[in-house]
């Protein structure tokens, strides 16, 4: 299985390459990419240089142009497609149907991947992208069990890619309106989920209060680790008391499930974390590289080696197991 690794910066790209990535994914420094945060991403010149470096080490570069184009502004997304192709990108990761159509018609030889933001979670949806745009791979949403992934892989005519480590989004990707409601900026269109410009902290009655826009997301006791305020990972008051209504502040770690994913027919394994630093990238990528090498030798995957790098120092297999069913 191919190991796909995050590169939020040129330094991150180099770290991922040196740690053993088969491919890295990155995006431009604008709203065409779903990690549109200050201090991250690539200029056209940096992308060209990064691709040359990666190719010199036998590593592919996948460019994420994975937000939905706003009405009347498609030229920005078209330029991103053209620039990535000219720079030598091995594949473009796209969600928007109009952008996919442009890429397929303008650059018929360019390899296209369907972004997780497209939320293509069944064979009929995926086959539409294959038939209409010649998509070669689909990045599956993090809402599917291993059995469901296996069923999809068996039916579709393209490769499948799944997330195995990092941030866990509980929403059907591409459909989240929570952050938009709180901040006026859309994760799916502007590329920013819970942007730092709308995050505020204050001390109140011996507690640390975190807010996103006008909304209180959480309150932490003095000795309690404080998580970043995103609505889906906030604590809410209900008739049953206060608690995490949507999702606990944990990270996805499917390390021990790699044999199951391999058996399911998965083509590529994706590590989330373009907003994380070089040390995170280096350790996580190297760990998965060693684990995959061990699988080839018949060794079992180790559990818990990366827990220190996870949110809240806690992990979950997410929907892959769907134990609540």
PDB file of C-alpha atoms in Angstrom:
ATOM      1  CA  UNK A   1       0.000   0.000   0.000  1.00  0.00           C
ATOM      2  CA  UNK A   2       1.242   3.464  -0.920  1.00  0.00           C
ATOM      3  CA  UNK A   3       2.064   5.806   1.991  1.00  0.00           C
ATOM      4  CA  UNK A   4       0.682   9.321   1.370  1.00  0.00           C
ATOM      5  CA  UNK A   5       2.095  11.977   3.694  1.00  0.00           C
ATOM      6  CA  UNK A   6       1.277  15.618   4.513  1.00  0.00           C
ATOM      7  CA  UNK A   7       3.398  18.591   3.484  1.00  0.00           C
ATOM      8  CA  UNK A   8       2.087  21.897   4.759  1.00  0.00           C
ATOM      9  CA  UNK A   9       5.332  23.702   3.962  1.00  0.00           C
ATOM     10  CA  UNK A  10       8.428  23.146   1.805  1.00  0.00           C
ATOM     11  CA  UNK A  11      10.263  22.067   4.975  1.00  0.00           C
ATOM     12  CA  UNK A  12       7.466  19.597   5.713  1.00  0.00           C
ATOM     13  CA  UNK A  13       7.741  18.183   2.202  1.00  0.00           C
ATOM     14  CA  UNK A  14      11.446  17.581   2.646  1.00  0.00           C
ATOM     15  CA  UNK A  15      10.871  15.945   6.040  1.00  0.00           C
ATOM     16  CA  UNK A  16       8.207  13.613   4.615  1.00  0.00           C
ATOM     17  CA  UNK A  17      10.430  12.624   1.695  1.00  0.00           C
ATOM     18  CA  UNK A  18      13.396  11.897   3.957  1.00  0.00           C
ATOM     19  CA  UNK A  19      11.233   9.905   6.391  1.00  0.00           C
ATOM     20  CA  UNK A  20      10.078   7.465   3.731  1.00  0.00           C
ATOM     21  CA  UNK A  21       6.926   8.794   2.067  1.00  0.00           C
ATOM     22  CA  UNK A  22       5.856   7.226  -1.225  1.00  0.00           C
ATOM     23  CA  UNK A  23       4.004  10.443  -2.034  1.00  0.00           C
ATOM     24  CA  UNK A  24       3.324  13.792  -0.384  1.00  0.00           C
ATOM     25  CA  UNK A  25       0.277  16.008  -0.752  1.00  0.00           C
ATOM     26  CA  UNK A  26       0.271  19.780  -0.532  1.00  0.00           C
ATOM     27  CA  UNK A  27      -1.672  22.841  -1.679  1.00  0.00           C
ATOM     28  CA  UNK A  28      -1.383  26.433  -2.805  1.00  0.00           C
ATOM     29  CA  UNK A  29      -1.389  29.423  -0.486  1.00  0.00           C
ATOM     30  CA  UNK A  30      -4.995  30.412  -1.224  1.00  0.00           C
ATOM     31  CA  UNK A  31      -8.579  29.245  -0.805  1.00  0.00           C
ATOM     32  CA  UNK A  32      -8.310  26.543  -3.473  1.00  0.00           C
ATOM     33  CA  UNK A  33      -6.971  24.262  -0.751  1.00  0.00           C
ATOM     34  CA  UNK A  34      -8.753  23.053   2.380  1.00  0.00           C
ATOM     35  CA  UNK A  35      -5.874  23.941   4.722  1.00  0.00           C
ATOM     36  CA  UNK A  36      -5.824  27.641   3.920  1.00  0.00           C
ATOM     37  CA  UNK A  37      -4.120  28.898   7.085  1.00  0.00           C
ATOM     38  CA  UNK A  38      -1.471  31.611   7.602  1.00  0.00           C
ATOM     39  CA  UNK A  39       2.080  30.294   7.440  1.00  0.00           C
ATOM     40  CA  UNK A  40       1.140  27.164   5.502  1.00  0.00           C
ATOM     41  CA  UNK A  41       1.179  25.979   1.905  1.00  0.00           C
ATOM     42  CA  UNK A  42       3.148  26.691  -1.266  1.00  0.00           C
ATOM     43  CA  UNK A  43       3.691  29.456  -3.769  1.00  0.00           C
ATOM     44  CA  UNK A  44       3.886  28.313  -7.420  1.00  0.00           C
ATOM     45  CA  UNK A  45       7.665  28.625  -7.279  1.00  0.00           C
ATOM     46  CA  UNK A  46       7.918  26.640  -4.036  1.00  0.00           C
ATOM     47  CA  UNK A  47       5.717  23.924  -5.495  1.00  0.00           C
ATOM     48  CA  UNK A  48       7.914  23.595  -8.578  1.00  0.00           C
ATOM     49  CA  UNK A  49      11.022  23.372  -6.413  1.00  0.00           C
ATOM     50  CA  UNK A  50       9.369  20.897  -4.058  1.00  0.00           C
ATOM     51  CA  UNK A  51       8.240  18.645  -6.885  1.00  0.00           C
ATOM     52  CA  UNK A  52      11.739  18.634  -8.367  1.00  0.00           C
ATOM     53  CA  UNK A  53      13.176  17.679  -4.959  1.00  0.00           C
ATOM     54  CA  UNK A  54      10.599  14.914  -4.399  1.00  0.00           C
ATOM     55  CA  UNK A  55      11.022  13.486  -7.885  1.00  0.00           C
ATOM     56  CA  UNK A  56      14.772  13.478  -7.358  1.00  0.00           C
ATOM     57  CA  UNK A  57      14.162  11.086  -4.454  1.00  0.00           C
ATOM     58  CA  UNK A  58      11.600   8.934  -6.257  1.00  0.00           C
ATOM     59  CA  UNK A  59       8.630  10.437  -4.398  1.00  0.00           C
ATOM     60  CA  UNK A  60       5.388  11.610  -6.006  1.00  0.00           C
ATOM     61  CA  UNK A  61       3.649  14.925  -5.274  1.00  0.00           C
ATOM     62  CA  UNK A  62      -0.139  15.208  -5.173  1.00  0.00           C
ATOM     63  CA  UNK A  63      -1.590  18.734  -5.229  1.00  0.00           C
ATOM     64  CA  UNK A  64      -4.809  19.331  -3.312  1.00  0.00           C
ATOM     65  CA  UNK A  65      -7.173  21.720  -5.096  1.00  0.00           C
ATOM     66  CA  UNK A  66      -9.945  20.455  -2.906  1.00  0.00           C
ATOM     67  CA  UNK A  67     -12.331  23.259  -1.995  1.00  0.00           C
ATOM     68  CA  UNK A  68     -15.541  24.148  -3.815  1.00  0.00           C
ATOM     69  CA  UNK A  69     -15.260  27.080  -6.198  1.00  0.00           C
ATOM     70  CA  UNK A  70     -17.466  30.059  -5.424  1.00  0.00           C
ATOM     71  CA  UNK A  71     -19.801  31.371  -8.105  1.00  0.00           C
ATOM     72  CA  UNK A  72     -18.011  33.783 -10.427  1.00  0.00           C
ATOM     73  CA  UNK A  73     -14.512  32.925  -9.162  1.00  0.00           C
ATOM     74  CA  UNK A  74     -13.680  29.726 -11.040  1.00  0.00           C
ATOM     75  CA  UNK A  75     -10.619  31.362 -12.636  1.00  0.00           C
ATOM     76  CA  UNK A  76      -8.710  31.005  -9.338  1.00  0.00           C
ATOM     77  CA  UNK A  77      -9.297  27.244  -9.335  1.00  0.00           C
ATOM     78  CA  UNK A  78      -8.478  26.972 -13.046  1.00  0.00           C
ATOM     79  CA  UNK A  79      -5.156  28.744 -12.465  1.00  0.00           C
ATOM     80  CA  UNK A  80      -4.378  26.366  -9.615  1.00  0.00           C
ATOM     81  CA  UNK A  81      -4.999  23.379 -11.898  1.00  0.00           C
ATOM     82  CA  UNK A  82      -2.863  24.815 -14.711  1.00  0.00           C
ATOM     83  CA  UNK A  83      -0.033  25.811 -12.367  1.00  0.00           C
ATOM     84  CA  UNK A  84       0.065  22.403 -10.666  1.00  0.00           C
ATOM     85  CA  UNK A  85       0.154  20.591 -14.004  1.00  0.00           C
ATOM     86  CA  UNK A  86       2.910  22.861 -15.321  1.00  0.00           C
ATOM     87  CA  UNK A  87       4.932  22.242 -12.143  1.00  0.00           C
ATOM     88  CA  UNK A  88       4.834  18.499 -12.779  1.00  0.00           C
ATOM     89  CA  UNK A  89       2.298  17.314 -10.197  1.00  0.00           C
ATOM     90  CA  UNK A  90       1.794  13.552 -10.275  1.00  0.00           C
ATOM     91  CA  UNK A  91      -1.903  13.935  -9.452  1.00  0.00           C
ATOM     92  CA  UNK A  92      -4.466  16.578  -8.608  1.00  0.00           C
ATOM     93  CA  UNK A  93      -6.826  15.988  -5.663  1.00  0.00           C
ATOM     94  CA  UNK A  94     -10.102  17.721  -6.555  1.00  0.00           C
ATOM     95  CA  UNK A  95     -13.589  17.895  -5.012  1.00  0.00           C
ATOM     96  CA  UNK A  96     -15.558  20.367  -7.132  1.00  0.00           C
ATOM     97  CA  UNK A  97     -17.314  18.869 -10.178  1.00  0.00           C
ATOM     98  CA  UNK A  98     -16.705  21.992 -12.260  1.00  0.00           C
ATOM     99  CA  UNK A  99     -13.007  22.003 -11.421  1.00  0.00           C
ATOM    100  CA  UNK A 100     -12.759  18.297 -12.211  1.00  0.00           C
ATOM    101  CA  UNK A 101     -14.458  18.925 -15.552  1.00  0.00           C
ATOM    102  CA  UNK A 102     -12.005  21.716 -16.387  1.00  0.00           C
ATOM    103  CA  UNK A 103      -8.978  19.618 -15.396  1.00  0.00           C
ATOM    104  CA  UNK A 104     -10.156  16.600 -17.380  1.00  0.00           C
ATOM    105  CA  UNK A 105     -10.846  18.624 -20.526  1.00  0.00           C
ATOM    106  CA  UNK A 106      -7.834  20.962 -20.370  1.00  0.00           C
ATOM    107  CA  UNK A 107      -5.307  18.353 -19.253  1.00  0.00           C
ATOM    108  CA  UNK A 108      -6.587  14.950 -20.432  1.00  0.00           C
ATOM    109  CA  UNK A 109      -3.353  13.163 -19.546  1.00  0.00           C
ATOM    110  CA  UNK A 110      -3.231  14.473 -15.973  1.00  0.00           C
ATOM    111  CA  UNK A 111      -3.965  11.953 -13.237  1.00  0.00           C
ATOM    112  CA  UNK A 112      -7.001  13.015 -11.164  1.00  0.00           C
ATOM    113  CA  UNK A 113      -7.971  11.917  -7.649  1.00  0.00           C
ATOM    114  CA  UNK A 114     -11.382  12.565  -6.076  1.00  0.00           C
ATOM    115  CA  UNK A 115     -10.885  14.460  -2.818  1.00  0.00           C
ATOM    116  CA  UNK A 116     -12.354  13.302   0.470  1.00  0.00           C
ATOM    117  CA  UNK A 117     -14.183  16.656   0.369  1.00  0.00           C
ATOM    118  CA  UNK A 118     -16.373  15.237  -2.413  1.00  0.00           C
ATOM    119  CA  UNK A 119     -17.739  12.728   0.123  1.00  0.00           C
ATOM    120  CA  UNK A 120     -18.006   9.964  -2.470  1.00  0.00           C
ATOM    121  CA  UNK A 121     -18.988   7.128  -0.155  1.00  0.00           C
ATOM    122  CA  UNK A 122     -20.714   4.577  -2.386  1.00  0.00           C
ATOM    123  CA  UNK A 123     -19.897   2.784  -5.671  1.00  0.00           C
ATOM    124  CA  UNK A 124     -22.424   4.714  -7.776  1.00  0.00           C
ATOM    125  CA  UNK A 125     -21.036   8.092  -6.712  1.00  0.00           C
ATOM    126  CA  UNK A 126     -17.458   6.966  -7.291  1.00  0.00           C
ATOM    127  CA  UNK A 127     -18.237   5.456 -10.690  1.00  0.00           C
ATOM    128  CA  UNK A 128     -19.717   8.798 -11.734  1.00  0.00           C
ATOM    129  CA  UNK A 129     -16.338  10.457 -11.187  1.00  0.00           C
ATOM    130  CA  UNK A 130     -14.543   7.636 -12.997  1.00  0.00           C
ATOM    131  CA  UNK A 131     -16.858   7.723 -15.999  1.00  0.00           C
ATOM    132  CA  UNK A 132     -17.278  11.506 -16.259  1.00  0.00           C
ATOM    133  CA  UNK A 133     -13.718  12.648 -15.531  1.00  0.00           C
ATOM    134  CA  UNK A 134     -11.479   9.591 -15.739  1.00  0.00           C
ATOM    135  CA  UNK A 135     -10.701   9.727 -12.004  1.00  0.00           C
ATOM    136  CA  UNK A 136      -7.987   7.232 -11.089  1.00  0.00           C
ATOM    137  CA  UNK A 137      -8.414   7.263  -7.309  1.00  0.00           C
ATOM    138  CA  UNK A 138     -10.964   8.217  -4.669  1.00  0.00           C
ATOM    139  CA  UNK A 139     -10.096   9.352  -1.141  1.00  0.00           C
ATOM    140  CA  UNK A 140     -12.838   7.782   0.965  1.00  0.00           C
ATOM    141  CA  UNK A 141     -14.629   9.730   3.728  1.00  0.00           C
ATOM    142  CA  UNK A 142     -13.891   8.818   7.342  1.00  0.00           C
ATOM    143  CA  UNK A 143     -17.436   7.515   7.898  1.00  0.00           C
ATOM    144  CA  UNK A 144     -17.005   4.003   6.461  1.00  0.00           C
ATOM    145  CA  UNK A 145     -16.298   0.698   8.178  1.00  0.00           C
ATOM    146  CA  UNK A 146     -13.637  -1.668   6.850  1.00  0.00           C
ATOM    147  CA  UNK A 147     -16.372  -3.958   5.517  1.00  0.00           C
ATOM    148  CA  UNK A 148     -17.928  -1.037   3.641  1.00  0.00           C
ATOM    149  CA  UNK A 149     -14.536  -0.046   2.233  1.00  0.00           C
ATOM    150  CA  UNK A 150     -13.976  -3.615   1.039  1.00  0.00           C
ATOM    151  CA  UNK A 151     -17.364  -3.668  -0.680  1.00  0.00           C
ATOM    152  CA  UNK A 152     -16.610  -0.375  -2.432  1.00  0.00           C
ATOM    153  CA  UNK A 153     -13.120  -1.439  -3.524  1.00  0.00           C
ATOM    154  CA  UNK A 154     -14.580  -4.605  -4.994  1.00  0.00           C
ATOM    155  CA  UNK A 155     -17.091  -2.713  -7.146  1.00  0.00           C
ATOM    156  CA  UNK A 156     -15.325   0.413  -8.390  1.00  0.00           C
ATOM    157  CA  UNK A 157     -12.872   0.770 -11.281  1.00  0.00           C
ATOM    158  CA  UNK A 158     -10.435   3.073  -9.510  1.00  0.00           C
ATOM    159  CA  UNK A 159      -7.969   3.003  -6.630  1.00  0.00           C
ATOM    160  CA  UNK A 160      -9.044   3.691  -3.050  1.00  0.00           C
ATOM    161  CA  UNK A 161      -7.232   5.804  -0.475  1.00  0.00           C
ATOM    162  CA  UNK A 162      -8.097   6.012   3.232  1.00  0.00           C
ATOM    163  CA  UNK A 163      -6.940   8.041   6.238  1.00  0.00           C
ATOM    164  CA  UNK A 164      -5.000   6.098   8.862  1.00  0.00           C
ATOM    165  CA  UNK A 165      -3.687   8.738  11.271  1.00  0.00           C
ATOM    166  CA  UNK A 166      -4.342  12.284  12.456  1.00  0.00           C
ATOM    167  CA  UNK A 167      -7.362  14.526  12.798  1.00  0.00           C
ATOM    168  CA  UNK A 168     -10.680  12.724  12.744  1.00  0.00           C
ATOM    169  CA  UNK A 169     -13.595  14.568  11.155  1.00  0.00           C
ATOM    170  CA  UNK A 170     -16.925  13.122  12.247  1.00  0.00           C
ATOM    171  CA  UNK A 171     -18.838  14.905   9.511  1.00  0.00           C
ATOM    172  CA  UNK A 172     -19.395  13.588   6.004  1.00  0.00           C
ATOM    173  CA  UNK A 173     -16.592  15.645   4.538  1.00  0.00           C
ATOM    174  CA  UNK A 174     -17.649  18.418   2.226  1.00  0.00           C
ATOM    175  CA  UNK A 175     -20.929  18.786   4.102  1.00  0.00           C
ATOM    176  CA  UNK A 176     -19.848  20.609   7.271  1.00  0.00           C
ATOM    177  CA  UNK A 177     -21.636  23.870   8.048  1.00  0.00           C
ATOM    178  CA  UNK A 178     -20.793  24.186  11.756  1.00  0.00           C
ATOM    179  CA  UNK A 179     -17.653  26.300  11.367  1.00  0.00           C
ATOM    180  CA  UNK A 180     -19.344  28.404   8.678  1.00  0.00           C
ATOM    181  CA  UNK A 181     -22.209  29.097  11.066  1.00  0.00           C
ATOM    182  CA  UNK A 182     -19.867  30.207  13.841  1.00  0.00           C
ATOM    183  CA  UNK A 183     -17.324  32.225  11.843  1.00  0.00           C
ATOM    184  CA  UNK A 184     -18.806  33.051   8.448  1.00  0.00           C
ATOM    185  CA  UNK A 185     -15.904  31.243   6.758  1.00  0.00           C
ATOM    186  CA  UNK A 186     -16.480  27.859   5.194  1.00  0.00           C
ATOM    187  CA  UNK A 187     -14.110  24.882   5.540  1.00  0.00           C
ATOM    188  CA  UNK A 188     -15.408  23.593   2.220  1.00  0.00           C
ATOM    189  CA  UNK A 189     -15.244  26.853   0.241  1.00  0.00           C
ATOM    190  CA  UNK A 190     -12.695  29.086   1.989  1.00  0.00           C
ATOM    191  CA  UNK A 191     -10.572  26.207   3.243  1.00  0.00           C
ATOM    192  CA  UNK A 192     -10.639  27.186   6.920  1.00  0.00           C
ATOM    193  CA  UNK A 193     -12.193  25.163   9.732  1.00  0.00           C
ATOM    194  CA  UNK A 194     -12.269  27.075  13.027  1.00  0.00           C
ATOM    195  CA  UNK A 195      -9.776  29.734  11.854  1.00  0.00           C
ATOM    196  CA  UNK A 196      -7.412  31.058  14.524  1.00  0.00           C
ATOM    197  CA  UNK A 197      -8.604  34.618  13.865  1.00  0.00           C
ATOM    198  CA  UNK A 198     -11.953  33.650  15.430  1.00  0.00           C
ATOM    199  CA  UNK A 199     -10.540  31.718  18.406  1.00  0.00           C
ATOM    200  CA  UNK A 200     -10.499  33.352  21.844  1.00  0.00           C
ATOM    201  CA  UNK A 201      -9.519  32.205  25.338  1.00  0.00           C
ATOM    202  CA  UNK A 202     -10.267  33.812  28.685  1.00  0.00           C
ATOM    203  CA  UNK A 203     -10.037  32.866  32.360  1.00  0.00           C
ATOM    204  CA  UNK A 204     -13.296  32.811  34.290  1.00  0.00           C
ATOM    205  CA  UNK A 205     -13.985  31.485  37.795  1.00  0.00           C
ATOM    206  CA  UNK A 206     -10.772  29.472  37.829  1.00  0.00           C
ATOM    207  CA  UNK A 207     -11.464  27.905  34.443  1.00  0.00           C
ATOM    208  CA  UNK A 208     -10.084  28.464  30.963  1.00  0.00           C
ATOM    209  CA  UNK A 209     -12.941  29.265  28.592  1.00  0.00           C
ATOM    210  CA  UNK A 210     -12.440  28.678  24.862  1.00  0.00           C
ATOM    211  CA  UNK A 211     -14.651  30.389  22.289  1.00  0.00           C
ATOM    212  CA  UNK A 212     -15.109  30.248  18.538  1.00  0.00           C
ATOM    213  CA  UNK A 213     -16.683  33.415  17.215  1.00  0.00           C
ATOM    214  CA  UNK A 214     -19.576  34.207  19.549  1.00  0.00           C
ATOM    215  CA  UNK A 215     -19.877  30.653  20.880  1.00  0.00           C
ATOM    216  CA  UNK A 216     -18.423  29.115  24.018  1.00  0.00           C
ATOM    217  CA  UNK A 217     -16.966  25.771  22.953  1.00  0.00           C
ATOM    218  CA  UNK A 218     -15.467  24.462  26.163  1.00  0.00           C
ATOM    219  CA  UNK A 219     -14.437  25.184  29.745  1.00  0.00           C
ATOM    220  CA  UNK A 220     -11.357  23.558  31.228  1.00  0.00           C
ATOM    221  CA  UNK A 221     -10.332  23.153  34.859  1.00  0.00           C
ATOM    222  CA  UNK A 222      -6.893  24.393  35.889  1.00  0.00           C
ATOM    223  CA  UNK A 223      -5.271  20.945  35.626  1.00  0.00           C
ATOM    224  CA  UNK A 224      -7.177  19.828  32.533  1.00  0.00           C
ATOM    225  CA  UNK A 225      -5.553  19.833  29.059  1.00  0.00           C
ATOM    226  CA  UNK A 226      -7.184  22.502  26.881  1.00  0.00           C
ATOM    227  CA  UNK A 227      -8.108  21.486  23.353  1.00  0.00           C
ATOM    228  CA  UNK A 228      -8.445  23.740  20.326  1.00  0.00           C
ATOM    229  CA  UNK A 229     -12.009  25.053  20.006  1.00  0.00           C
ATOM    230  CA  UNK A 230     -13.830  23.412  17.121  1.00  0.00           C
ATOM    231  CA  UNK A 231     -17.603  23.035  17.359  1.00  0.00           C
ATOM    232  CA  UNK A 232     -17.647  19.304  16.668  1.00  0.00           C
ATOM    233  CA  UNK A 233     -15.214  18.758  19.566  1.00  0.00           C
ATOM    234  CA  UNK A 234     -16.936  21.003  22.068  1.00  0.00           C
ATOM    235  CA  UNK A 235     -18.717  20.117  25.283  1.00  0.00           C
ATOM    236  CA  UNK A 236     -22.421  20.835  25.352  1.00  0.00           C
ATOM    237  CA  UNK A 237     -25.056  20.963  28.060  1.00  0.00           C
ATOM    238  CA  UNK A 238     -27.951  18.568  27.540  1.00  0.00           C
ATOM    239  CA  UNK A 239     -30.670  17.059  29.716  1.00  0.00           C
ATOM    240  CA  UNK A 240     -28.171  14.293  30.517  1.00  0.00           C
ATOM    241  CA  UNK A 241     -25.468  16.701  31.673  1.00  0.00           C
ATOM    242  CA  UNK A 242     -22.413  18.286  30.049  1.00  0.00           C
ATOM    243  CA  UNK A 243     -20.307  16.263  27.639  1.00  0.00           C
ATOM    244  CA  UNK A 244     -18.873  15.824  24.177  1.00  0.00           C
ATOM    245  CA  UNK A 245     -21.978  15.602  22.035  1.00  0.00           C
ATOM    246  CA  UNK A 246     -20.399  15.024  18.608  1.00  0.00           C
ATOM    247  CA  UNK A 247     -16.854  13.790  19.158  1.00  0.00           C
ATOM    248  CA  UNK A 248     -14.308  13.421  21.929  1.00  0.00           C
ATOM    249  CA  UNK A 249     -11.027  15.318  21.375  1.00  0.00           C
ATOM    250  CA  UNK A 250      -9.114  12.310  20.070  1.00  0.00           C
ATOM    251  CA  UNK A 251      -7.121  11.408  16.951  1.00  0.00           C
ATOM    252  CA  UNK A 252      -7.537   8.644  14.423  1.00  0.00           C
ATOM    253  CA  UNK A 253      -4.943   5.870  14.606  1.00  0.00           C
ATOM    254  CA  UNK A 254      -5.570   2.837  12.406  1.00  0.00           C
ATOM    255  CA  UNK A 255      -2.059   1.396  12.748  1.00  0.00           C
ATOM    256  CA  UNK A 256      -3.250  -1.962  14.050  1.00  0.00           C
ATOM    257  CA  UNK A 257      -5.844  -2.177  11.255  1.00  0.00           C
ATOM    258  CA  UNK A 258      -3.419  -2.017   8.340  1.00  0.00           C
ATOM    259  CA  UNK A 259      -3.699  -5.763   7.602  1.00  0.00           C
ATOM    260  CA  UNK A 260      -7.505  -5.437   7.470  1.00  0.00           C
ATOM    261  CA  UNK A 261      -7.298  -2.435   5.162  1.00  0.00           C
ATOM    262  CA  UNK A 262      -4.850  -4.254   2.933  1.00  0.00           C
ATOM    263  CA  UNK A 263      -7.192  -7.234   2.737  1.00  0.00           C
ATOM    264  CA  UNK A 264     -10.054  -4.848   1.922  1.00  0.00           C
ATOM    265  CA  UNK A 265      -8.217  -3.808  -1.226  1.00  0.00           C
ATOM    266  CA  UNK A 266      -7.082  -0.342  -0.171  1.00  0.00           C
ATOM    267  CA  UNK A 267      -4.478   1.153  -2.505  1.00  0.00           C
ATOM    268  CA  UNK A 268      -3.088   3.998  -0.401  1.00  0.00           C
ATOM    269  CA  UNK A 269      -2.853   5.077   3.241  1.00  0.00           C
ATOM    270  CA  UNK A 270      -3.098   8.774   4.066  1.00  0.00           C
ATOM    271  CA  UNK A 271      -1.662  10.603   7.071  1.00  0.00           C
ATOM    272  CA  UNK A 272      -3.466  13.814   8.033  1.00  0.00           C
ATOM    273  CA  UNK A 273      -1.525  16.813   9.351  1.00  0.00           C
ATOM    274  CA  UNK A 274      -0.515  19.505   6.884  1.00  0.00           C
ATOM    275  CA  UNK A 275      -0.852  22.003   9.730  1.00  0.00           C
ATOM    276  CA  UNK A 276       1.619  20.069  11.898  1.00  0.00           C
ATOM    277  CA  UNK A 277       5.370  20.655  12.207  1.00  0.00           C
ATOM    278  CA  UNK A 278       8.358  18.817  10.804  1.00  0.00           C
ATOM    279  CA  UNK A 279       8.947  16.769  13.964  1.00  0.00           C
ATOM    280  CA  UNK A 280       5.408  15.379  13.799  1.00  0.00           C
ATOM    281  CA  UNK A 281       5.718  14.560  10.109  1.00  0.00           C
ATOM    282  CA  UNK A 282       9.121  12.933  10.500  1.00  0.00           C
ATOM    283  CA  UNK A 283       8.062  10.695  13.394  1.00  0.00           C
ATOM    284  CA  UNK A 284       4.657   9.656  12.055  1.00  0.00           C
ATOM    285  CA  UNK A 285       5.882   8.958   8.529  1.00  0.00           C
ATOM    286  CA  UNK A 286       8.881   6.991   9.749  1.00  0.00           C
ATOM    287  CA  UNK A 287       6.681   4.976  12.106  1.00  0.00           C
ATOM    288  CA  UNK A 288       4.256   4.004   9.348  1.00  0.00           C
ATOM    289  CA  UNK A 289       7.106   3.245   6.957  1.00  0.00           C
ATOM    290  CA  UNK A 290       8.557   0.805   9.482  1.00  0.00           C
ATOM    291  CA  UNK A 291       5.137  -0.701  10.206  1.00  0.00           C
ATOM    292  CA  UNK A 292       4.457  -1.323   6.513  1.00  0.00           C
ATOM    293  CA  UNK A 293       7.882  -2.915   6.125  1.00  0.00           C
ATOM    294  CA  UNK A 294       7.071  -5.159   9.068  1.00  0.00           C
ATOM    295  CA  UNK A 295       3.771  -6.210   7.515  1.00  0.00           C
ATOM    296  CA  UNK A 296       5.637  -7.407   4.440  1.00  0.00           C
ATOM    297  CA  UNK A 297       7.717  -9.614   6.767  1.00  0.00           C
ATOM    298  CA  UNK A 298       4.611 -10.959   8.514  1.00  0.00           C
ATOM    299  CA  UNK A 299       5.002  -8.901  11.683  1.00  0.00           C
ATOM    300  CA  UNK A 300       1.976  -7.505  13.541  1.00  0.00           C
ATOM    301  CA  UNK A 301       1.465  -3.752  13.675  1.00  0.00           C
ATOM    302  CA  UNK A 302       2.463  -2.169  17.026  1.00  0.00           C
ATOM    303  CA  UNK A 303      -0.181  -0.238  18.945  1.00  0.00           C
ATOM    304  CA  UNK A 304       0.226   3.061  20.766  1.00  0.00           C
ATOM    305  CA  UNK A 305       3.633   4.157  19.488  1.00  0.00           C
ATOM    306  CA  UNK A 306       2.317   7.553  18.361  1.00  0.00           C
ATOM    307  CA  UNK A 307      -0.105   8.352  21.164  1.00  0.00           C
ATOM    308  CA  UNK A 308       2.033  11.274  22.376  1.00  0.00           C
ATOM    309  CA  UNK A 309       1.376  13.038  19.059  1.00  0.00           C
ATOM    310  CA  UNK A 310      -2.402  12.658  19.191  1.00  0.00           C
ATOM    311  CA  UNK A 311      -5.074  15.085  20.290  1.00  0.00           C
ATOM    312  CA  UNK A 312      -5.717  14.664  23.998  1.00  0.00           C
ATOM    313  CA  UNK A 313      -3.150  11.835  23.993  1.00  0.00           C
ATOM    314  CA  UNK A 314      -5.989   9.539  23.028  1.00  0.00           C
ATOM    315  CA  UNK A 315      -6.807   7.594  19.870  1.00  0.00           C
ATOM    316  CA  UNK A 316      -9.728   5.890  18.176  1.00  0.00           C
ATOM    317  CA  UNK A 317     -10.353   3.619  15.206  1.00  0.00           C
ATOM    318  CA  UNK A 318     -13.259   5.889  14.352  1.00  0.00           C
ATOM    319  CA  UNK A 319     -15.876   4.536  11.956  1.00  0.00           C
ATOM    320  CA  UNK A 320     -13.562   1.773  10.739  1.00  0.00           C
ATOM    321  CA  UNK A 321     -14.893  -0.484  13.486  1.00  0.00           C
ATOM    322  CA  UNK A 322     -18.281   1.187  14.109  1.00  0.00           C
ATOM    323  CA  UNK A 323     -18.573  -0.550  17.468  1.00  0.00           C
ATOM    324  CA  UNK A 324     -21.759   1.417  18.231  1.00  0.00           C
ATOM    325  CA  UNK A 325     -23.526  -0.714  15.619  1.00  0.00           C
TER     326      UNK A 325
END
